[in-house]
Coordinates of C-alpha atoms in Angstrom, one line a residue:
Chain A
M1 CA 203.0 -68.6 -58.8
A2 CA 199.5 -69.7 -57.8
M3 CA 200.2 -73.0 -60.1
G4 CA 203.2 -73.4 -58.1
C5 CA 200.6 -73.0 -55.1
S6 CA 198.5 -75.2 -56.3
I7 CA 200.7 -77.9 -57.4
K8 CA 202.8 -77.5 -53.6
S9 CA 199.8 -77.9 -52.2
A10 CA 199.0 -80.6 -54.7
K11 CA 201.9 -82.7 -53.7
F12 CA 201.1 -82.7 -50.1
A13 CA 198.0 -83.6 -50.0
T14 CA 199.4 -86.6 -52.2
A15 CA 202.2 -87.4 -49.9
A16 CA 199.5 -86.9 -47.1
F17 CA 197.2 -89.7 -48.2
A18 CA 200.3 -91.6 -48.6
A19 CA 200.8 -91.2 -45.3
Q20 CA 197.6 -91.9 -44.0
S21 CA 198.2 -95.7 -46.0
V22 CA 201.2 -95.4 -44.5
L23 CA 199.9 -95.5 -40.6
A24 CA 197.3 -97.6 -42.1
V25 CA 199.4 -100.3 -42.7
L26 CA 201.6 -100.2 -40.6
I27 CA 198.0 -100.4 -37.5
S28 CA 197.3 -103.3 -39.5
V29 CA 201.4 -104.5 -39.3
V30 CA 200.4 -103.1 -35.1
M31 CA 197.0 -105.0 -35.2
I32 CA 198.2 -108.1 -36.4
F33 CA 201.6 -108.4 -35.0
A34 CA 202.0 -106.8 -31.6
P35 CA 201.0 -108.9 -28.8
R36 CA 197.5 -109.1 -27.1
G37 CA 196.9 -108.0 -23.3
N38 CA 195.7 -111.1 -23.1
D39 CA 198.4 -113.7 -24.5
T40 CA 200.3 -115.3 -22.5
A41 CA 203.3 -116.0 -25.4
A42 CA 205.3 -113.6 -27.1
M43 CA 207.4 -113.1 -29.3
L44 CA 211.2 -111.1 -28.3
Y45 CA 213.1 -109.5 -30.7
P46 CA 216.3 -107.7 -30.0
M47 CA 217.0 -105.1 -32.5
T48 CA 220.3 -104.4 -31.4
A49 CA 224.0 -106.0 -29.8
E50 CA 223.2 -104.2 -27.4
A51 CA 219.4 -105.9 -26.8
Q52 CA 220.7 -109.0 -27.6
R53 CA 223.2 -108.6 -24.5
A54 CA 220.2 -107.1 -22.8
L55 CA 217.4 -109.8 -23.8
P56 CA 218.6 -111.8 -21.1
E57 CA 217.9 -110.1 -18.3
L58 CA 213.9 -109.5 -19.7
L59 CA 214.3 -113.7 -20.0
S60 CA 215.7 -114.3 -16.4
Q61 CA 212.1 -113.0 -14.4
R62 CA 210.5 -115.0 -12.5
D63 CA 207.7 -115.9 -14.1
T64 CA 208.5 -116.0 -18.1
L65 CA 208.7 -119.3 -19.4
I66 CA 210.7 -119.4 -22.6
V67 CA 209.1 -121.7 -24.7
S68 CA 211.6 -121.9 -28.2
R69 CA 214.0 -120.1 -30.5
A70 CA 211.8 -118.3 -32.5
A71 CA 212.1 -118.0 -36.3
W72 CA 213.7 -115.5 -36.5
D73 CA 217.5 -115.7 -35.5
G74 CA 218.2 -113.7 -32.5
A75 CA 214.4 -113.8 -30.9
F76 CA 212.5 -116.0 -28.5
V77 CA 209.4 -117.2 -27.7
I78 CA 207.9 -117.1 -24.5
R79 CA 205.1 -117.8 -22.5
G80 CA 204.3 -116.4 -19.2
A81 CA 204.6 -113.0 -17.8
R82 CA 206.0 -111.0 -20.1
P83 CA 207.9 -107.3 -20.7
S84 CA 205.5 -104.5 -21.6
F85 CA 205.4 -103.2 -25.6
F86 CA 207.1 -100.0 -25.8
N87 CA 208.8 -100.3 -22.2
A88 CA 210.6 -103.3 -24.1
L89 CA 211.5 -101.2 -27.6
M90 CA 211.9 -97.9 -25.9
E91 CA 214.6 -99.0 -23.2
R92 CA 216.3 -102.3 -23.9
G93 CA 215.7 -102.1 -27.9
V94 CA 213.8 -105.1 -27.6
L95 CA 210.5 -105.5 -29.2
V96 CA 207.7 -107.8 -28.2
L97 CA 205.6 -109.3 -31.0
N98 CA 202.3 -111.5 -31.0
A99 CA 203.8 -115.1 -31.1
S100 CA 200.8 -115.8 -32.7
A101 CA 200.8 -113.8 -35.8
P102 CA 202.4 -114.8 -39.0
G103 CA 206.2 -115.9 -39.1
C104 CA 207.0 -115.1 -35.0
G105 CA 206.0 -118.5 -34.5
P106 CA 209.2 -121.1 -32.5
A107 CA 211.3 -122.1 -35.0
P108 CA 210.8 -125.9 -36.1
Q109 CA 214.2 -126.7 -34.4
G110 CA 213.8 -123.9 -32.2
L111 CA 212.9 -125.7 -29.3
I112 CA 215.1 -125.2 -26.2
R113 CA 216.7 -128.6 -25.2
Chain B
M1 CA 174.2 -70.7 -46.1
I2 CA 175.2 -73.9 -48.0
A3 CA 177.6 -72.0 -50.9
H4 CA 178.3 -75.4 -52.8
I5 CA 179.4 -78.6 -52.7
D6 CA 183.4 -77.8 -51.0
E7 CA 182.4 -76.8 -48.4
L8 CA 180.1 -79.2 -47.7
R9 CA 183.1 -81.5 -47.6
R10 CA 184.8 -79.3 -45.7
R11 CA 181.9 -79.9 -43.2
G12 CA 182.1 -83.4 -43.5
V13 CA 185.8 -83.4 -42.9
V14 CA 185.8 -81.6 -40.1
T15 CA 182.8 -84.1 -38.6
V16 CA 184.6 -86.9 -39.2
T17 CA 187.3 -86.0 -38.5
M18 CA 185.9 -84.9 -35.0
G19 CA 184.1 -88.4 -35.4
G20 CA 187.7 -90.0 -35.3
W21 CA 188.7 -88.0 -31.5
L22 CA 185.1 -88.8 -30.4
V23 CA 186.7 -92.2 -31.2
V24 CA 189.9 -91.7 -29.6
V25 CA 188.1 -90.7 -26.7
A26 CA 186.2 -94.0 -26.8
Q27 CA 189.5 -95.6 -26.2
A28 CA 190.7 -93.8 -24.0
V29 CA 187.3 -95.4 -22.0
I30 CA 188.6 -98.4 -23.1
V31 CA 191.9 -98.2 -22.1
V32 CA 190.5 -97.5 -18.9
S33 CA 187.5 -100.4 -18.7
H34 CA 189.7 -103.2 -20.4
G35 CA 193.5 -102.6 -19.7
A36 CA 196.8 -101.6 -21.9
N37 CA 196.2 -103.8 -24.8
A38 CA 193.6 -100.5 -25.7
L39 CA 196.5 -98.3 -25.2
V40 CA 197.5 -99.3 -28.2
A41 CA 194.6 -98.9 -29.9
L42 CA 194.8 -95.4 -28.6
A43 CA 197.7 -94.5 -29.7
L44 CA 197.6 -95.7 -33.6
S45 CA 193.6 -93.7 -32.7
A46 CA 195.1 -90.7 -32.4
L47 CA 197.8 -90.4 -35.1
L48 CA 195.5 -91.9 -37.7
N49 CA 193.4 -88.3 -36.5
L50 CA 196.4 -86.2 -37.2
I51 CA 196.8 -86.6 -41.1
P52 CA 192.5 -86.0 -41.0
T53 CA 193.1 -82.9 -38.7
W54 CA 195.2 -81.9 -40.8
C55 CA 193.3 -81.7 -43.6
A56 CA 190.3 -80.3 -41.3
M57 CA 192.8 -77.3 -40.1
R58 CA 193.9 -76.6 -43.4
G59 CA 190.6 -76.9 -45.3
R60 CA 191.9 -79.7 -47.7
T61 CA 188.7 -81.0 -49.6
D62 CA 191.0 -82.7 -52.5
L63 CA 190.7 -86.2 -53.5
N64 CA 193.8 -86.8 -51.4
A65 CA 192.7 -85.3 -47.9
R66 CA 189.6 -87.8 -49.0
L67 CA 190.7 -90.7 -49.4
A68 CA 193.2 -90.2 -46.0
I69 CA 189.5 -90.0 -44.4
G70 CA 188.3 -92.7 -45.9
V71 CA 191.3 -94.9 -44.5
M72 CA 191.1 -93.4 -41.3
A73 CA 186.8 -94.6 -41.3
A74 CA 187.7 -97.7 -41.9
F75 CA 190.2 -98.3 -40.1
Q76 CA 189.3 -96.4 -36.5
P77 CA 186.1 -98.9 -36.7
A78 CA 188.9 -101.3 -36.5
L79 CA 191.0 -100.3 -33.7
I80 CA 188.1 -100.4 -31.5
L81 CA 188.2 -104.1 -32.9
Y82 CA 191.5 -104.7 -31.2
A83 CA 190.9 -102.5 -28.2
M84 CA 187.7 -104.4 -27.1
E85 CA 189.4 -108.0 -28.1
G86 CA 188.6 -110.5 -25.6
S87 CA 185.4 -107.9 -25.0
L88 CA 181.6 -109.4 -25.3
W89 CA 180.5 -106.7 -27.0
Q90 CA 183.5 -106.8 -29.6
I91 CA 181.3 -108.3 -32.1
D92 CA 178.6 -105.3 -31.7
T93 CA 181.1 -103.4 -32.3
H94 CA 180.7 -103.9 -35.8
L95 CA 177.7 -102.0 -36.2
Y96 CA 180.9 -98.9 -36.7
F97 CA 181.9 -100.0 -40.1
F98 CA 178.7 -99.0 -41.5
V99 CA 178.7 -96.1 -39.3
A100 CA 181.6 -94.7 -40.3
L101 CA 181.0 -95.4 -43.9
A102 CA 177.7 -93.7 -43.8
A103 CA 180.5 -91.2 -42.6
L104 CA 181.8 -90.8 -45.5
T105 CA 178.7 -89.9 -48.1
L106 CA 180.1 -86.6 -45.7
M107 CA 182.6 -86.2 -48.2
W108 CA 180.2 -86.3 -51.3
D109 CA 182.3 -89.1 -53.1
I110 CA 181.9 -92.2 -53.9
R111 CA 185.9 -92.5 -54.4
P112 CA 186.4 -92.9 -49.7
I113 CA 183.7 -95.1 -49.5
I114 CA 184.8 -97.9 -51.9
L115 CA 188.8 -97.1 -50.3
A116 CA 187.0 -97.7 -47.1
C117 CA 184.7 -100.5 -48.7
A118 CA 187.7 -102.2 -49.5
L119 CA 190.3 -101.4 -47.1
I120 CA 187.1 -103.3 -44.4
A121 CA 186.6 -105.9 -46.6
L122 CA 190.8 -106.0 -47.5
H123 CA 191.7 -106.3 -43.7
H124 CA 188.9 -109.1 -43.0
V125 CA 189.7 -110.9 -45.7
V126 CA 193.4 -110.9 -44.2
L127 CA 193.1 -111.3 -40.7
S128 CA 190.3 -113.9 -40.5
F129 CA 193.7 -116.6 -42.0
F130 CA 196.5 -114.6 -40.2
A131 CA 194.5 -113.0 -36.6
P132 CA 190.3 -115.2 -37.0
D133 CA 190.9 -114.7 -32.8
W134 CA 191.2 -110.5 -33.1
L135 CA 188.6 -110.2 -36.2
F136 CA 186.4 -112.3 -34.3
W137 CA 186.5 -113.6 -30.8
G138 CA 186.3 -117.1 -30.7
G139 CA 186.8 -117.6 -34.2
G140 CA 183.9 -117.0 -36.9
G141 CA 185.0 -118.7 -40.4
F142 CA 185.8 -117.5 -43.0
V143 CA 181.9 -117.3 -44.0
R144 CA 181.7 -115.1 -41.3
V145 CA 183.7 -113.0 -43.1
M146 CA 182.3 -113.0 -45.8
I147 CA 179.1 -112.4 -44.8
H148 CA 180.5 -109.2 -43.2
A149 CA 182.5 -108.0 -46.3
V150 CA 179.1 -108.9 -49.2
A151 CA 177.2 -106.5 -46.4
T152 CA 180.1 -103.7 -46.5
V153 CA 180.0 -104.3 -50.1
M154 CA 176.5 -103.3 -50.4
I155 CA 176.2 -101.2 -48.2
G156 CA 178.7 -99.1 -49.8
T157 CA 177.5 -99.4 -53.1
L158 CA 173.8 -98.5 -51.2
L159 CA 175.7 -95.5 -50.2
C160 CA 177.8 -94.7 -53.2
W161 CA 174.4 -94.7 -55.3
T162 CA 172.9 -92.5 -52.9
T163 CA 176.2 -90.0 -53.1
L164 CA 175.9 -89.8 -56.9
C165 CA 172.8 -89.3 -56.3
L166 CA 173.5 -86.3 -53.7
A167 CA 176.2 -85.0 -55.8
K168 CA 174.6 -84.7 -59.3
M169 CA 171.8 -82.9 -57.5
M170 CA 173.9 -81.1 -55.4
R171 CA 175.7 -79.8 -59.0
N172 CA 172.5 -79.6 -60.4
I173 CA 172.6 -76.9 -57.2
E174 CA 175.8 -76.1 -57.7
E175 CA 175.1 -75.2 -61.9
A176 CA 171.8 -73.1 -61.3
R177 CA 173.0 -71.0 -58.5
E178 CA 176.1 -70.6 -60.1
H179 CA 174.3 -69.0 -63.3
S180 CA 172.3 -67.1 -60.4
E181 CA 175.9 -66.2 -58.9
N182 CA 177.3 -64.9 -62.5
Q183 CA 174.3 -62.8 -62.9
A184 CA 173.9 -61.7 -59.7
L185 CA 177.6 -61.4 -60.3
K186 CA 177.0 -59.7 -63.8
L187 CA 174.7 -57.5 -61.7
K188 CA 177.4 -56.7 -59.0
E189 CA 179.8 -55.9 -61.6
A190 CA 177.4 -53.5 -63.1
G191 CA 176.5 -52.3 -60.0
V192 CA 180.2 -51.6 -59.1
S193 CA 181.1 -50.0 -62.5
L194 CA 178.2 -48.1 -61.6
Q195 CA 179.1 -47.6 -58.2
R196 CA 182.4 -47.2 -59.7
A197 CA 180.4 -45.0 -61.8
L198 CA 179.3 -42.9 -59.3
T199 CA 182.0 -42.7 -57.0
K200 CA 184.3 -41.4 -59.9
L201 CA 182.1 -39.3 -60.7
E202 CA 181.4 -37.4 -56.8
K203 CA 185.0 -38.4 -56.5
E204 CA 185.7 -35.9 -59.1
Q205 CA 182.6 -33.4 -58.1
E206 CA 185.3 -33.5 -54.8
V207 CA 188.1 -32.8 -56.4
S208 CA 186.3 -30.1 -58.8
A209 CA 184.7 -28.9 -55.2
R210 CA 187.1 -29.0 -53.6
T211 CA 189.0 -27.1 -56.7
R212 CA 186.5 -25.3 -56.5
A213 CA 186.9 -24.0 -53.1
E214 CA 191.0 -24.0 -54.1
I215 CA 190.3 -22.0 -56.6
S216 CA 187.6 -19.7 -54.2
K217 CA 190.2 -19.1 -51.8
V218 CA 193.2 -19.2 -53.7
R219 CA 191.3 -16.2 -54.9
K220 CA 190.0 -14.7 -52.1
I221 CA 193.8 -14.6 -50.7
E222 CA 194.6 -12.6 -54.0
Y223 CA 191.2 -10.6 -54.1
Q224 CA 191.9 -9.9 -50.6
K225 CA 196.2 -9.3 -51.5
V226 CA 194.9 -7.8 -54.1
A227 CA 192.1 -5.1 -52.3
A228 CA 194.8 -5.1 -49.5
Q229 CA 197.8 -4.0 -52.1
F230 CA 194.7 -1.7 -54.2
E231 CA 193.7 -0.1 -50.5
S232 CA 196.4 0.5 -49.6
S233 CA 197.7 2.0 -52.6
I234 CA 194.6 3.7 -53.4
S235 CA 195.1 4.8 -49.4
D236 CA 198.2 6.4 -49.6
V237 CA 196.8 7.8 -52.6
T238 CA 193.9 9.0 -51.1
H239 CA 195.8 10.2 -48.1
A240 CA 198.1 11.6 -50.4
V241 CA 195.8 13.2 -53.0
A242 CA 193.2 14.4 -49.9
A243 CA 196.7 16.0 -48.0
T244 CA 197.9 17.5 -51.5
A245 CA 194.1 18.9 -52.1
N246 CA 194.2 20.2 -48.6
M247 CA 197.7 21.4 -48.8
L248 CA 195.7 23.5 -52.0
E249 CA 192.7 24.5 -50.8
R250 CA 195.0 26.3 -48.3
S251 CA 197.2 27.4 -50.6
A252 CA 194.3 28.2 -52.5
G253 CA 192.7 29.8 -49.6
E254 CA 196.0 31.5 -48.8
L255 CA 196.8 32.2 -52.3
K256 CA 193.3 33.7 -52.4
K257 CA 194.7 35.4 -49.7
I258 CA 197.5 36.9 -51.4
A259 CA 195.9 37.6 -54.0
T260 CA 193.2 39.4 -52.2
E261 CA 196.0 41.2 -50.6
A262 CA 197.6 41.8 -53.2
G263 CA 194.4 42.6 -56.0
N264 CA 193.8 45.3 -53.0
E265 CA 197.2 46.3 -52.2
A266 CA 198.0 47.2 -56.4
R267 CA 194.6 48.7 -56.4
D268 CA 195.8 50.9 -53.4
V269 CA 198.7 50.6 -55.4
A270 CA 196.9 52.1 -58.4
Q271 CA 194.7 54.5 -56.2
C272 CA 198.2 56.1 -54.7
A273 CA 200.0 55.7 -58.6
N274 CA 196.7 57.3 -60.0
A275 CA 197.2 60.1 -57.2
A276 CA 200.7 60.6 -57.8
S277 CA 199.9 60.9 -61.3
R278 CA 197.2 63.0 -61.5
S279 CA 199.5 65.1 -58.5
A280 CA 202.3 64.6 -61.0
S281 CA 200.0 65.6 -63.7
T282 CA 199.2 68.5 -61.3
V283 CA 202.5 69.5 -60.5
A284 CA 203.9 69.1 -63.9
T285 CA 200.3 71.5 -64.5
G286 CA 201.5 74.0 -62.0
V287 CA 204.6 73.8 -62.8
A288 CA 204.2 74.1 -66.3
E289 CA 201.3 77.6 -64.8
M290 CA 204.3 78.0 -62.2
S291 CA 206.4 78.4 -65.2
Q292 CA 203.9 79.8 -67.4
S293 CA 203.6 82.7 -64.2
I294 CA 207.0 82.4 -64.0
S295 CA 207.3 84.2 -67.6
N296 CA 204.4 85.7 -66.5
I297 CA 205.9 87.2 -63.8
A298 CA 209.1 87.6 -65.7
V299 CA 206.9 89.4 -68.1
N300 CA 205.1 91.2 -65.6
V301 CA 208.3 92.1 -63.8
S302 CA 209.5 93.3 -66.9
Q303 CA 205.6 95.2 -67.5
Q304 CA 206.2 96.4 -64.2
S305 CA 210.2 97.8 -64.7
E306 CA 207.8 99.4 -67.6
L307 CA 204.9 100.4 -64.8
T308 CA 207.9 101.4 -62.5
A309 CA 209.6 103.8 -64.7
Q310 CA 206.0 105.1 -66.0
A311 CA 204.7 105.1 -62.4
T312 CA 207.7 106.7 -61.8
D313 CA 206.7 109.6 -64.5
R314 CA 203.1 108.7 -63.6
S315 CA 204.3 109.5 -60.2
G316 CA 205.7 112.8 -61.1
G317 CA 203.0 114.0 -62.5
G318 CA 200.5 112.7 -60.0
G319 CA 202.6 114.9 -57.6
K320 CA 202.4 117.8 -60.3
A321 CA 198.7 117.0 -60.0
I322 CA 198.5 116.9 -56.7
G323 CA 200.3 120.3 -56.2
S324 CA 198.5 121.7 -58.7
L325 CA 195.5 119.9 -57.1
S326 CA 196.2 121.9 -53.6
Q327 CA 196.3 125.2 -55.3
Q328 CA 192.7 124.3 -56.8
S329 CA 192.2 123.0 -53.8
Q330 CA 193.0 126.9 -52.3
T331 CA 190.4 128.5 -55.0
I332 CA 187.7 126.2 -54.3
G333 CA 188.2 127.1 -50.6
E334 CA 188.0 130.8 -51.7
A335 CA 185.1 129.7 -53.3
T336 CA 183.4 128.7 -51.3
R337 CA 183.5 130.5 -48.6
A338 CA 182.2 132.9 -50.7
I339 CA 179.2 130.2 -50.6
V340 CA 179.1 131.0 -46.8
R341 CA 179.0 134.2 -47.1
I342 CA 176.4 134.0 -49.9
A343 CA 174.5 131.9 -48.1
Q344 CA 174.8 134.6 -44.5
R345 CA 174.0 136.3 -46.8
T346 CA 170.2 134.8 -48.5
D347 CA 169.8 133.2 -44.5
L348 CA 169.3 137.4 -44.1
L349 CA 167.2 137.9 -47.0
S350 CA 164.8 135.0 -46.0
L351 CA 164.3 135.9 -42.6
N352 CA 163.9 139.5 -44.2
A353 CA 161.7 138.2 -46.4
A354 CA 159.5 136.2 -43.8
I355 CA 159.1 139.1 -41.8
E356 CA 158.1 141.3 -44.4
A357 CA 155.3 138.1 -45.6
A358 CA 154.4 137.8 -41.9
S359 CA 154.0 141.4 -42.2
A360 CA 151.7 140.6 -45.2
G361 CA 149.6 138.9 -43.5
A362 CA 147.5 135.5 -44.6
A363 CA 148.4 136.8 -48.2
G364 CA 152.0 136.4 -47.5
R365 CA 151.8 132.9 -46.1
G366 CA 153.4 131.6 -48.8
F367 CA 155.2 133.4 -49.3
T368 CA 156.8 133.1 -46.3
I369 CA 156.5 129.3 -46.9
V370 CA 158.7 129.8 -49.8
A371 CA 161.4 132.2 -46.8
H372 CA 161.6 129.3 -45.1
E373 CA 162.7 126.8 -47.3
V374 CA 165.0 129.6 -48.7
K375 CA 166.3 129.8 -45.7
A376 CA 166.4 126.0 -45.5
L377 CA 168.3 126.5 -48.7
A378 CA 170.6 128.4 -47.4
G379 CA 171.6 127.2 -43.9
Q380 CA 171.1 123.8 -45.7
A381 CA 174.3 125.8 -48.6
A382 CA 175.9 127.2 -45.7
E383 CA 176.5 123.6 -44.2
A384 CA 178.0 122.2 -47.9
A385 CA 179.9 124.4 -48.2
T386 CA 181.1 124.3 -44.8
E387 CA 181.5 120.7 -45.2
I388 CA 183.2 121.0 -48.7
D389 CA 185.5 123.9 -47.3
E390 CA 186.4 120.5 -44.6
I391 CA 186.8 118.7 -47.4
L392 CA 189.1 120.6 -49.7
S393 CA 191.3 121.5 -45.9
G394 CA 191.1 117.2 -45.9
V395 CA 192.2 117.4 -49.8
H396 CA 194.7 119.8 -48.8
E397 CA 196.1 117.6 -45.9
G398 CA 195.4 115.1 -48.5
T399 CA 197.1 116.3 -51.7
L400 CA 200.5 117.1 -48.8
E401 CA 200.1 113.5 -47.7
A402 CA 199.8 112.6 -51.4
E403 CA 202.9 114.7 -52.5
R404 CA 205.1 112.8 -50.0
S405 CA 203.0 109.7 -50.7
F406 CA 204.5 111.1 -54.1
A407 CA 208.2 111.0 -52.7
G408 CA 208.1 107.8 -51.1
I409 CA 206.0 106.3 -54.2
D410 CA 209.2 107.5 -55.9
A411 CA 211.5 105.5 -53.6
V412 CA 209.6 102.7 -53.4
I413 CA 209.5 102.7 -57.3
A414 CA 212.9 103.0 -57.6
E415 CA 213.6 100.0 -54.7
L416 CA 211.2 98.3 -56.4
N417 CA 212.7 98.6 -60.1
Q418 CA 215.6 97.3 -58.5
A419 CA 214.0 94.6 -57.4
A420 CA 212.4 93.5 -60.0
L421 CA 215.4 93.2 -61.8
S422 CA 216.5 91.0 -59.1
I423 CA 212.9 89.3 -59.7
R424 CA 213.5 89.0 -63.6
S425 CA 217.0 87.5 -62.9
D426 CA 215.3 85.2 -59.9
V427 CA 212.1 84.6 -62.0
E428 CA 215.0 83.7 -65.3
S429 CA 217.0 81.1 -63.1
Q430 CA 213.3 80.5 -61.8
Q431 CA 212.5 79.1 -64.8
L432 CA 214.7 77.5 -66.5
S433 CA 214.0 75.4 -62.6
A434 CA 210.1 75.2 -63.4
D435 CA 211.4 74.2 -66.7
T436 CA 213.2 71.4 -65.1
I437 CA 211.2 70.6 -63.3
E438 CA 209.0 70.5 -65.4
E439 CA 210.1 68.7 -67.4
H440 CA 211.3 65.8 -64.7
A441 CA 207.2 66.6 -63.9
R442 CA 205.9 64.6 -66.6
E443 CA 208.6 62.1 -67.0
T444 CA 207.5 61.6 -63.1
A445 CA 203.9 62.0 -64.8
G446 CA 204.6 59.4 -67.4
E447 CA 206.7 57.2 -65.4
V448 CA 203.7 56.8 -62.7
D449 CA 200.9 56.9 -65.1
A450 CA 203.1 53.5 -66.0
M451 CA 203.7 52.7 -63.3
A452 CA 200.0 53.2 -62.7
E453 CA 199.2 51.0 -66.2
R454 CA 201.4 48.3 -65.0
T455 CA 199.6 48.1 -61.2
E456 CA 196.2 48.6 -63.3
A457 CA 197.5 44.8 -65.0
L458 CA 198.4 43.3 -61.6
S459 CA 195.3 44.4 -60.1
Q460 CA 193.8 42.7 -62.8
R461 CA 196.4 40.0 -62.8
A462 CA 195.5 39.8 -59.0
A463 CA 192.0 40.3 -59.6
A464 CA 192.8 36.8 -62.7
A465 CA 194.9 35.6 -59.4
R466 CA 191.5 35.8 -56.7
K467 CA 190.1 33.7 -60.0
L468 CA 191.6 31.6 -60.4
S469 CA 192.8 30.7 -57.1
D470 CA 188.3 30.7 -56.3
E471 CA 188.7 28.2 -59.2
L472 CA 191.3 26.3 -57.4
E473 CA 189.9 26.1 -54.3
H474 CA 186.7 25.0 -56.2
A475 CA 188.9 22.2 -57.6
A476 CA 190.4 21.2 -54.4
G477 CA 187.4 20.9 -52.3
A478 CA 185.8 19.2 -55.7
L479 CA 189.1 16.9 -55.3
A480 CA 188.4 16.4 -51.7
Q481 CA 185.0 15.3 -52.1
N482 CA 186.5 13.3 -54.8
V483 CA 189.1 11.8 -52.6
R484 CA 186.5 11.1 -49.8
N485 CA 184.0 9.7 -52.2
L486 CA 186.7 7.8 -53.7
E487 CA 187.7 6.3 -49.8
K488 CA 184.5 5.4 -49.8
S489 CA 183.8 3.9 -52.6
T490 CA 187.7 2.0 -52.5
E491 CA 185.9 0.7 -49.1
E492 CA 182.9 -0.1 -50.0
F493 CA 184.4 -1.8 -53.0
M494 CA 186.6 -3.5 -50.4
G495 CA 183.4 -4.7 -48.4
N496 CA 183.1 -6.5 -51.8
L497 CA 185.9 -7.6 -52.5
Q498 CA 186.7 -8.7 -49.1
A499 CA 182.6 -10.5 -49.1
A500 CA 183.6 -11.9 -52.4

């Protein structure tokens, strides 16, 4: 039974280390892809159809300027006032990303005409 | 006191985790000073502390926990840099990477240090390509990143070497300590064994003492019970025996009294019997004597009858003799008167002689005396003859009276003869009765003698009974004394038994 507990504990420890590793990767991703506080450009990516329908409302803000379509389908690169990362994600299902992060820039043909 | 390297690691996990939470606090300060960008860093920093905190709370020090700590230590300074983006102090916060690496020496393992070094170097290199502004505000280029990476590797190497040396030293210490602990453990086990043996011995002694006490208690209770029963039975027995002894003593006394009274009465009866026997013997003797007397009386009566006849004859003869005597007395009277006359003449003669003697003078003085004597004799002879005459007169009267008496005697003898005949008849009857009485008297005397003998035997038995009752009384007294001694001994025995 002690051996069983030891094995179970070892599995938990391994899972904990794996979770910590995943968390580290997530942190790295967040650090890379999350928009900075002083950034004016950001990429808005709707994660659901509802978010895609709500996205124009976010883009219709007065200080928001749509720069281009993003490389990702349905995403836009904006400049100016941008919604809060957590609020946009939680309320509208829109992911606000760092526009300068790899892959998050405007699509080559994405400039809005 | 730190026991071994695991304890150091446990403390290290706690310390580094607390350092992680200090970073969270710092991130909160940065949020206040730099705004919302640090809020994400704050959240991520807190998330990054969760698993190390769990490990610290669970006391986990295994390799995975240590590696998780290493990951946390590698990324917390990065989050500070992330939160400090755009600040002039951002470049200076890189020093906290070295602080984090140094803190990982508390894990007493080079692998978290190596992991953290690798992660630090890796994310610097990666970010130098993807987000150089975030890494070094204003950009630093690959060379700058490499300078930081080489420094990080060097510090990591030195820390690993130091950690290895410290770990080796700690293991040596642990071995020495383990050896000493083994020795101590052996001593402790020996002590425990000894203590266990002592405890067992004490328990056995306690059990033995308790058992002895219980046995003693049970035995005492049984003794008391037996003593109570013994006392009760002895008391009953002694009381019964004492009562019996008292009753026996009283009975002995009464028996003695009765025996004494019986002895006295037997003695009295014996005396009475003896007296009765003597009286019966006397009666028998008297009856025998009476019978003999009756026989004698009968004989005497016969003789009387004969004597009566003879008396009748002799009475006749006596009458005749009396008649003859009367005649003779008359003759004697006449002779007596002749004597009187002679005396008178002698008196005259003496008187004449005296006259003549006086006439003779002195020569006749002697003759005068003789004359006087003769005169006196003549007077005396006259007086005697007078008296004889008077006697003869009386004899004559007596003879007359005797003749009358002889006549009466004859009549009386005749009646006496008749009575003698009657007496003879009665005597014969009395003889028969006396013989019967004598026979009964002798039988009575024999029976009285037998009764006297039996009464004597009874008296002897009464005496024996009195003696026996004395012995019985003495024995009862001794028995009562023995009962008292027994009660006293029983009380002492009970006292000793109850005190035992």
